[in-house]
CSV table of C-alpha atoms in Angstrom, one decimal:
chain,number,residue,atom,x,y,z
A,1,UNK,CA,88.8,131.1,125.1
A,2,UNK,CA,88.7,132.9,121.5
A,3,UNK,CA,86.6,130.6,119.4
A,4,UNK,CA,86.5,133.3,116.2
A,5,UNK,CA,90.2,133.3,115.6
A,6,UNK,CA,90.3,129.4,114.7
A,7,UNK,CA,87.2,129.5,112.8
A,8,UNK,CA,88.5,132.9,110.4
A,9,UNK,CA,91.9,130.9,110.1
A,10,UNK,CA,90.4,128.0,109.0
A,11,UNK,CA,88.0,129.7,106.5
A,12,UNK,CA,90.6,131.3,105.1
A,13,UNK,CA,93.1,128.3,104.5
A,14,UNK,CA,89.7,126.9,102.9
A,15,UNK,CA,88.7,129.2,100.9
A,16,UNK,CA,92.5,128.7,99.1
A,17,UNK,CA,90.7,125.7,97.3
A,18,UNK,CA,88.2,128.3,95.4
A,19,UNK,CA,91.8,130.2,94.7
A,20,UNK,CA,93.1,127.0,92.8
A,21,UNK,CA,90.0,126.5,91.2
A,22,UNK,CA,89.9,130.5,90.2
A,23,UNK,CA,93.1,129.9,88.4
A,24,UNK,CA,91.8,126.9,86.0
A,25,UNK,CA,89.0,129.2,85.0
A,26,UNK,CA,91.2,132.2,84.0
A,27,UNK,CA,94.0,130.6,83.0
A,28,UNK,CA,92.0,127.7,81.0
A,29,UNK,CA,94.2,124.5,81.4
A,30,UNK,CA,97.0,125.1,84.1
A,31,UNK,CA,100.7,123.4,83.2
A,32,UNK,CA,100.5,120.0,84.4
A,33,UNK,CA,104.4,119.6,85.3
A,34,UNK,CA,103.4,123.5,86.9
A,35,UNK,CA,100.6,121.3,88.9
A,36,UNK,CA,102.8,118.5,89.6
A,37,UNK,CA,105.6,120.5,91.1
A,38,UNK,CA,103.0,122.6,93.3
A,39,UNK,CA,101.3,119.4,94.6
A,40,UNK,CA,104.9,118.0,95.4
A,41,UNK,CA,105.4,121.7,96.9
A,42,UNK,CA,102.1,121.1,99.2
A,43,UNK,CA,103.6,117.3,99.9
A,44,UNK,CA,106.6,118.4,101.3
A,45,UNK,CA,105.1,121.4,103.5
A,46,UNK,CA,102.5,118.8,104.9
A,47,UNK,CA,104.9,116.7,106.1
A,48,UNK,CA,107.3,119.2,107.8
A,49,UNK,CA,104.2,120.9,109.7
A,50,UNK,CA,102.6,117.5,110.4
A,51,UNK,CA,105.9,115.9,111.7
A,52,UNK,CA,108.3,119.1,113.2
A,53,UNK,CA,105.4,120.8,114.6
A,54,UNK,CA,101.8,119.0,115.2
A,55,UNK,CA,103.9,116.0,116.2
A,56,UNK,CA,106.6,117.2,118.4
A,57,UNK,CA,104.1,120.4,120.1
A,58,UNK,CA,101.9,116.7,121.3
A,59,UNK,CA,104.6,114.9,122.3
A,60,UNK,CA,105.0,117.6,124.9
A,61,UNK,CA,101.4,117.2,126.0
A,62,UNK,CA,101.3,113.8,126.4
A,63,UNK,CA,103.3,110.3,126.1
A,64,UNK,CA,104.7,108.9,122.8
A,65,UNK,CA,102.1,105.7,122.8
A,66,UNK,CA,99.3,108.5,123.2
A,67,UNK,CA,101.0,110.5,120.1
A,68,UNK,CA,101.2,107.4,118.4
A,69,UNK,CA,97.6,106.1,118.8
A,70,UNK,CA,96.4,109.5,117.7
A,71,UNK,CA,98.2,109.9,114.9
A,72,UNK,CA,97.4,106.1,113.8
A,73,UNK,CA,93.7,106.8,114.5
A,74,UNK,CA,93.5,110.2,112.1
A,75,UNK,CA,95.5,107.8,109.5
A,76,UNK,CA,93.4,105.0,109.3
A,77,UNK,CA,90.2,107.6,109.6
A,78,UNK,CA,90.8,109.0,106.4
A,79,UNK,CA,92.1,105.7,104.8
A,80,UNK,CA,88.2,104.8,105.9
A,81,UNK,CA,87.0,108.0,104.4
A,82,UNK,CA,88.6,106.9,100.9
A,83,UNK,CA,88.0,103.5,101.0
A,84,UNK,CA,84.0,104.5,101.1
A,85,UNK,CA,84.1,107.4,98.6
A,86,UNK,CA,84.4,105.5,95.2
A,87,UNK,CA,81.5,103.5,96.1
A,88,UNK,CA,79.1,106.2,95.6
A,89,UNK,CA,77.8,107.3,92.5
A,90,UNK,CA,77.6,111.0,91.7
A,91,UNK,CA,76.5,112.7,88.4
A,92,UNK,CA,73.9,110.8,87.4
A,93,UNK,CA,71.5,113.8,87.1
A,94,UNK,CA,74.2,115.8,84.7
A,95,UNK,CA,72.7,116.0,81.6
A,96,UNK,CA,75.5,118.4,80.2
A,97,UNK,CA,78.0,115.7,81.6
A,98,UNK,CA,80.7,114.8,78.5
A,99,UNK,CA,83.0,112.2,80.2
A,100,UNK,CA,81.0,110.6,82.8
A,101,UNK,CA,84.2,109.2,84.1
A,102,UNK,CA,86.3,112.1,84.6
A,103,UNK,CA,83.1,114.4,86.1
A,104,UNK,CA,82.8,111.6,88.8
A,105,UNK,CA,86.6,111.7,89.3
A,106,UNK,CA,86.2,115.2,90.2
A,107,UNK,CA,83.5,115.1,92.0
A,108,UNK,CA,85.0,112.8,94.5
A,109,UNK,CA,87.6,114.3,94.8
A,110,UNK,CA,85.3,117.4,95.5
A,111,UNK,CA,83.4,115.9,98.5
A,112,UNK,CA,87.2,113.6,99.0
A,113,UNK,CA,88.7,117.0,99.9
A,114,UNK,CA,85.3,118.2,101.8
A,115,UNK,CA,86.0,115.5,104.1
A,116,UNK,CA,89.9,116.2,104.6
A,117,UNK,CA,88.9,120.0,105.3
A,118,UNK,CA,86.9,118.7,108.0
A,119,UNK,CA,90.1,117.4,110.1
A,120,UNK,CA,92.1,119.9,108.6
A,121,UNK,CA,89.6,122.2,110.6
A,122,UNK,CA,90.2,120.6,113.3
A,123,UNK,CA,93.9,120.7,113.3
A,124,UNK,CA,93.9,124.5,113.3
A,125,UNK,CA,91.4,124.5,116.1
A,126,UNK,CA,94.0,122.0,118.3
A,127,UNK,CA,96.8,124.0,117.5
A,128,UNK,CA,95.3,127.5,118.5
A,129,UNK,CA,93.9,126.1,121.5
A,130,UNK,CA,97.5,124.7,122.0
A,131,UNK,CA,99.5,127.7,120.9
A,132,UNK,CA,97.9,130.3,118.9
A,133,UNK,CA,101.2,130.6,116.6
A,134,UNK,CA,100.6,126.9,115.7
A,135,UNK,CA,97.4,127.4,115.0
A,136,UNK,CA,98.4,130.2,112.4
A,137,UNK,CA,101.4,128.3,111.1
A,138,UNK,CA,99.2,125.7,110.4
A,139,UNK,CA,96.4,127.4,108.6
A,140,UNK,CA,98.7,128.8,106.4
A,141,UNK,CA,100.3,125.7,105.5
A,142,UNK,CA,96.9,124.2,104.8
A,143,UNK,CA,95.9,127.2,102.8
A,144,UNK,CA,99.5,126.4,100.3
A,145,UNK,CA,98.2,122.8,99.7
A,146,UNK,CA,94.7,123.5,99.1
A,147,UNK,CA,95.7,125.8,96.0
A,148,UNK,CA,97.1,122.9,94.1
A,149,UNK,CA,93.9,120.5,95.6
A,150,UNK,CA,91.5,123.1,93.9
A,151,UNK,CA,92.9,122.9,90.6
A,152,UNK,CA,92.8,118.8,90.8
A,153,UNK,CA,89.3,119.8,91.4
A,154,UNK,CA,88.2,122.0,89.0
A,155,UNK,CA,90.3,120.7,86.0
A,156,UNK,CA,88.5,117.5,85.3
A,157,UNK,CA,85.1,118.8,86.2
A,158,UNK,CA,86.0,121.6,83.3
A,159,UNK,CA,87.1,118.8,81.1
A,160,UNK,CA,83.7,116.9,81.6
A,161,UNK,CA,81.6,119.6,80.8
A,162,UNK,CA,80.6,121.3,83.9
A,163,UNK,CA,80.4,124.7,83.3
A,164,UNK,CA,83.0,127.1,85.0
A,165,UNK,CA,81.3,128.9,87.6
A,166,UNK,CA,79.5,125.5,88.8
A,167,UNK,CA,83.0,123.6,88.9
A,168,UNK,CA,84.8,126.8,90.9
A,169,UNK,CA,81.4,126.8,93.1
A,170,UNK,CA,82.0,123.1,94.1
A,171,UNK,CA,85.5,123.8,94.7
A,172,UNK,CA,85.1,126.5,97.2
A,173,UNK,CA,81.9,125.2,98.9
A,174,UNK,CA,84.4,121.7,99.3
A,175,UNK,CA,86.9,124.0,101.3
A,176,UNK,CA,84.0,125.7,103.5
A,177,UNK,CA,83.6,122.4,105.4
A,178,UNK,CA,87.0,123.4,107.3
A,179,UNK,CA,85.7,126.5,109.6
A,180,UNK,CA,83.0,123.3,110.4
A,181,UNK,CA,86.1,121.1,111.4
A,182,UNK,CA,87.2,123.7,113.6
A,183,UNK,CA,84.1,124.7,115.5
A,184,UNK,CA,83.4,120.9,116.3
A,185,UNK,CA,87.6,120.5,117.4
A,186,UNK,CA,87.0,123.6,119.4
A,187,UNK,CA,84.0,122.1,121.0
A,188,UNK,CA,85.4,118.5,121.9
A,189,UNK,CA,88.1,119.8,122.9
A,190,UNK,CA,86.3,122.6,125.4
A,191,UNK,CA,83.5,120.1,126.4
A,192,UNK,CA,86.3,117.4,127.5
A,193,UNK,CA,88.1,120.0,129.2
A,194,UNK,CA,91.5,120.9,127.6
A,195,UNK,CA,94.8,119.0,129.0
A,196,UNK,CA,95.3,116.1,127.3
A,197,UNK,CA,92.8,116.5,124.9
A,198,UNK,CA,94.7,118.6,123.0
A,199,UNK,CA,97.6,116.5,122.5
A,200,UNK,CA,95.6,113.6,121.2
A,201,UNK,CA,94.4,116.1,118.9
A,202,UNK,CA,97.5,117.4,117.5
A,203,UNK,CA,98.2,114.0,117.4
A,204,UNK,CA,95.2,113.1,115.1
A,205,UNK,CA,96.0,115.9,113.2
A,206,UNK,CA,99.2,114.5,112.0
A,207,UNK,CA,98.2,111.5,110.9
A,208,UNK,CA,95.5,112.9,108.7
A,209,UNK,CA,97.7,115.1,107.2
A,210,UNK,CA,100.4,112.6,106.4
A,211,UNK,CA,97.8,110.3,104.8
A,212,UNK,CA,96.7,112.9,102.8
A,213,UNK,CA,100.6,113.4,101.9
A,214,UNK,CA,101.3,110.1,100.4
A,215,UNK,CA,98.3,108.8,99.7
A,216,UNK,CA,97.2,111.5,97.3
A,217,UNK,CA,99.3,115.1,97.1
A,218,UNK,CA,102.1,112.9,96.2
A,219,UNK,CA,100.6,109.9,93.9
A,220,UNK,CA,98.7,112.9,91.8
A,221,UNK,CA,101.9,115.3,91.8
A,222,UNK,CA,103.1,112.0,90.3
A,223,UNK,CA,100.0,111.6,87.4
A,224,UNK,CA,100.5,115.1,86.4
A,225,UNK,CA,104.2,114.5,85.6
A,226,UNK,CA,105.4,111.9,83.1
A,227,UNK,CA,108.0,109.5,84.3
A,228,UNK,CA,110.6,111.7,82.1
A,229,UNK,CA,109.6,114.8,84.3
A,230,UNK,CA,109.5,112.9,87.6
A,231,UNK,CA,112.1,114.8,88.9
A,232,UNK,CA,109.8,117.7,89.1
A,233,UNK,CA,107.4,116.3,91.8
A,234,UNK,CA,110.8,115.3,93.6
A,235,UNK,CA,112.3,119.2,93.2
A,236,UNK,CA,108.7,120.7,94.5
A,237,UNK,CA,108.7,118.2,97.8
A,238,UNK,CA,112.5,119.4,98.8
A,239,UNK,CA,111.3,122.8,98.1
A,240,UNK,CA,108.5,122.8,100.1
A,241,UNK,CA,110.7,121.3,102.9
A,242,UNK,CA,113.1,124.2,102.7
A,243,UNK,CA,110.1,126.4,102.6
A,244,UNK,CA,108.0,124.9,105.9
A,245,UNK,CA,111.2,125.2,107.4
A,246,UNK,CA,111.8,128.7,106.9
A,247,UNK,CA,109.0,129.5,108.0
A,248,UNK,CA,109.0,127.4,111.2
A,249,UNK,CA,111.7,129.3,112.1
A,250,UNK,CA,110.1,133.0,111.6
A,251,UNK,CA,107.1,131.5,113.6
A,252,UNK,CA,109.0,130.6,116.5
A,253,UNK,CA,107.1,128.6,119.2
């Protein structure tokens, strides 16, 4: 079974985080109604790949309760995940720290999106080991959201005084942690011998990624755009509905 394929896939849809951060740091400070309809963008692709294809490709692997514990199990994972992160202090050694506040608000949501490129990882490893298409279709929707996720990143880091090149460094080491996610979804999913397996992992897959939708792609689109410019977030989800779409329909599977 090709174990480099999943692994290159999912480093490249990682390493799209260091591509959002990039832009901060040559740009300077990105549009936020720009950010906030890119992040609605990345909401709406999520949830067409998470629902039309990780979804549906494991309800034809196993039963809809299976799906549905899966998918409930990768949900309330990463609720867990967040629910722990603001209890831990970061920053405390940064002497060049400005806004203490804002540099621990990035860097949780550094080691916050570390965490969700660990399933992420995985996701692309269960769809390759699936259906290598799915695998690719996925990666590549991953890689769209992550863009928008590095600038969220990099921006207030910037903002609190972090110098450039040490902000766009976290950023991209925080999207290495997905060719990790895929080795380890490769290897439960080869040491527990396939079948099955699989679809619970698609399954799990799904409901990261739509927790990951509303719980924070959406709700920051959301911060970045006033309530006079709300419309915005809403224009960038339909669009990245459209988009996922389209594309589903080039990759046929």
């Amino acid at each position: 079974m090709d174990i480099l394929t999943p692994i290159l896939l999912s480093f490249l849809a990682g390493s799209a985080t260091g591509v959002g951060g990039l832009l901060v740091v040559l740009l300077g400070r990105v549009d936020e109604r720009l950010v906030g309809f890119l992040m609605g963008f990345a909401g709406g692709v999520m949830l067409v790949v998470s629902f039309v294809n990780l979804y549906a490709e494991a309800l034809g692997v196993v039963g809809l309760l299976e799906v549905a514990v899966a998918f409930g199990v990768g949900a309330l994972f990463m609720m867990a995940v967040d629910l722990s992160l603001p209890h831990v202090e970061f920053g405390l050694w940064e002497d060049e720290v400005k806004d203490r506040r804002l540099f621990n608000s990035g860097v949780v949501i550094a080691v916050g999106m570390s965490l969700h490129n660990l399933p992420e990882g995985v996701a692309v490893s269960a769809g390759f080991t699936h259906l290598p298409e799915l695998g690719i279709l996925v990666a590549v929707m991953i890689c769209l959201h992550n863009i928008p996720e590095g600038i969220a990143t990099v921006t207030p880091l910037i903002q609190s005084g972090v110098r450039r090149q040490r902000a766009l460094g976290l950023a991209m080491l925080s999207g290495m942690v997905e060719p990790l996610g895929a080795l380890i979804g490769f290897a439960v999913i080869q040491g527990l011998g396939g079948g099955d397996v699989v679809g619970y992992g698609l399954g799990f897959a799904a409901g990261v990624m739509i927790y990951v939708t509303v719980d924070e792609l959406i709700p920051v689109a959301h911060e970045y755009c006033s309530l006079d410019h709300k419309h915005i977030v809403s224009t960038g989800v339909v669009v990245g509905t459209l988009f996922a779409q389209l594309v589903s329909l080039l990759v046929p599977l």
